Amino acid sequence: MIVVLRRPEDEAELRKWVPPEAVFSHFHDNGQQVFILRGEGIPERLADQPWVERVLQLQGKYSLARKSYKAAGSVDLGPYRLGGERFMVIAGPCAVQGRKQLAGLCEVLAEVGVHALRGGAYKPRTSPYDFQGMGEEALLLMASARAQYGFPVVSEVMDPRQIDAMFPWVDCFQVGARNMQNFALLKALGQSGKTVMLKRGPAATVEEFLAAAEYLYSHGNPSIILCERGIRTFETSTRNTLDLNAVAVLKQETHLPVLVDPSHGTGRRDLVIPLSRAAAAVGADGIIVEADLYPELAASDGPQALTAPLLQTLMSELRVLLPALGRCL
């Protein structure tokens, strides 16, 4: 059961009625105090109390992420708000490899009007011998770029033990596709109080994707951004199959903002721009793309990273397309 109180100070009234063991979690959502109750001992007439705004029954594998809980929602990322008219563009290298690489790229990102910086400090790689990221040094470089250009920083967290070290330097924790069902990580991020971008796993259904988001939400964090980044199919011409069907379904099922990652969704820089246009057309709230001034020197994912001229083309085409969709950059 989801119980939304009229005022935060009404918590004391609810606790008089409900045994402690029935409280699964409680948190603030858009200024309201929300309780998740389950088990025995929940009074039947709780909804009739004057200090209760509304009561909803838990539905299936996810409830807080449904539109029946909240018809429309938005999430703050730095000075920007996802979920409204703005179509957000997040760009940056797959992995931060040094000051020179990042400084030159950030100058281009600022020039073309990118909103936020993405960059890997800790990298989950298929082989243990591949480049694993620069760790804290990369975080400090991105924090310096944030101070200079005002970019909110998005970076992947792989382990609950990394959260405290990353917290001051990032504006949004990214949960990569491999960790979509890392429940210990999701629970810890639910308690972190910082925006989380949750990427869909390569074999996850939409229901499983939203159930993973529910872990974050039910443990106290309503600031969730969903990201479709492609699923694994029998197709071999692209790295993954970008499931734009899922974006349309998500926009009907959930109030959470939805981004699309055409870089991982295709694995090919020549397909990133057309799939970005398609993402905007299907209703996504933004895109997250990889970009590098010298992708041939990238330690990871160079073939899918946009060069500076392609990044300029992407932003120019979006400026033409988005007004027809009722959106803007």
XYZ file of C-alpha atoms in Angstrom, residues 1 14-23 37-46:
21
model
C 0.000 0.000 0.000
C 0.340 7.651 10.738
C 2.817 5.975 13.077
C 0.134 5.902 15.781
C -2.014 3.799 13.459
C 0.548 1.551 11.799
C 2.882 -0.941 13.507
C 6.600 -0.310 12.776
C 7.018 -3.679 11.076
C 4.426 -2.704 8.451
C 6.523 0.264 7.215
C 3.226 -0.243 3.842
C 2.974 -4.003 3.546
C 2.207 -7.029 5.679
C -0.267 -7.337 8.533
C -1.584 -4.729 10.918
C -2.551 -2.056 8.373
C -5.894 -0.462 9.376
C -8.673 -0.824 6.809
C -9.950 2.760 7.189
C -6.569 4.445 6.813
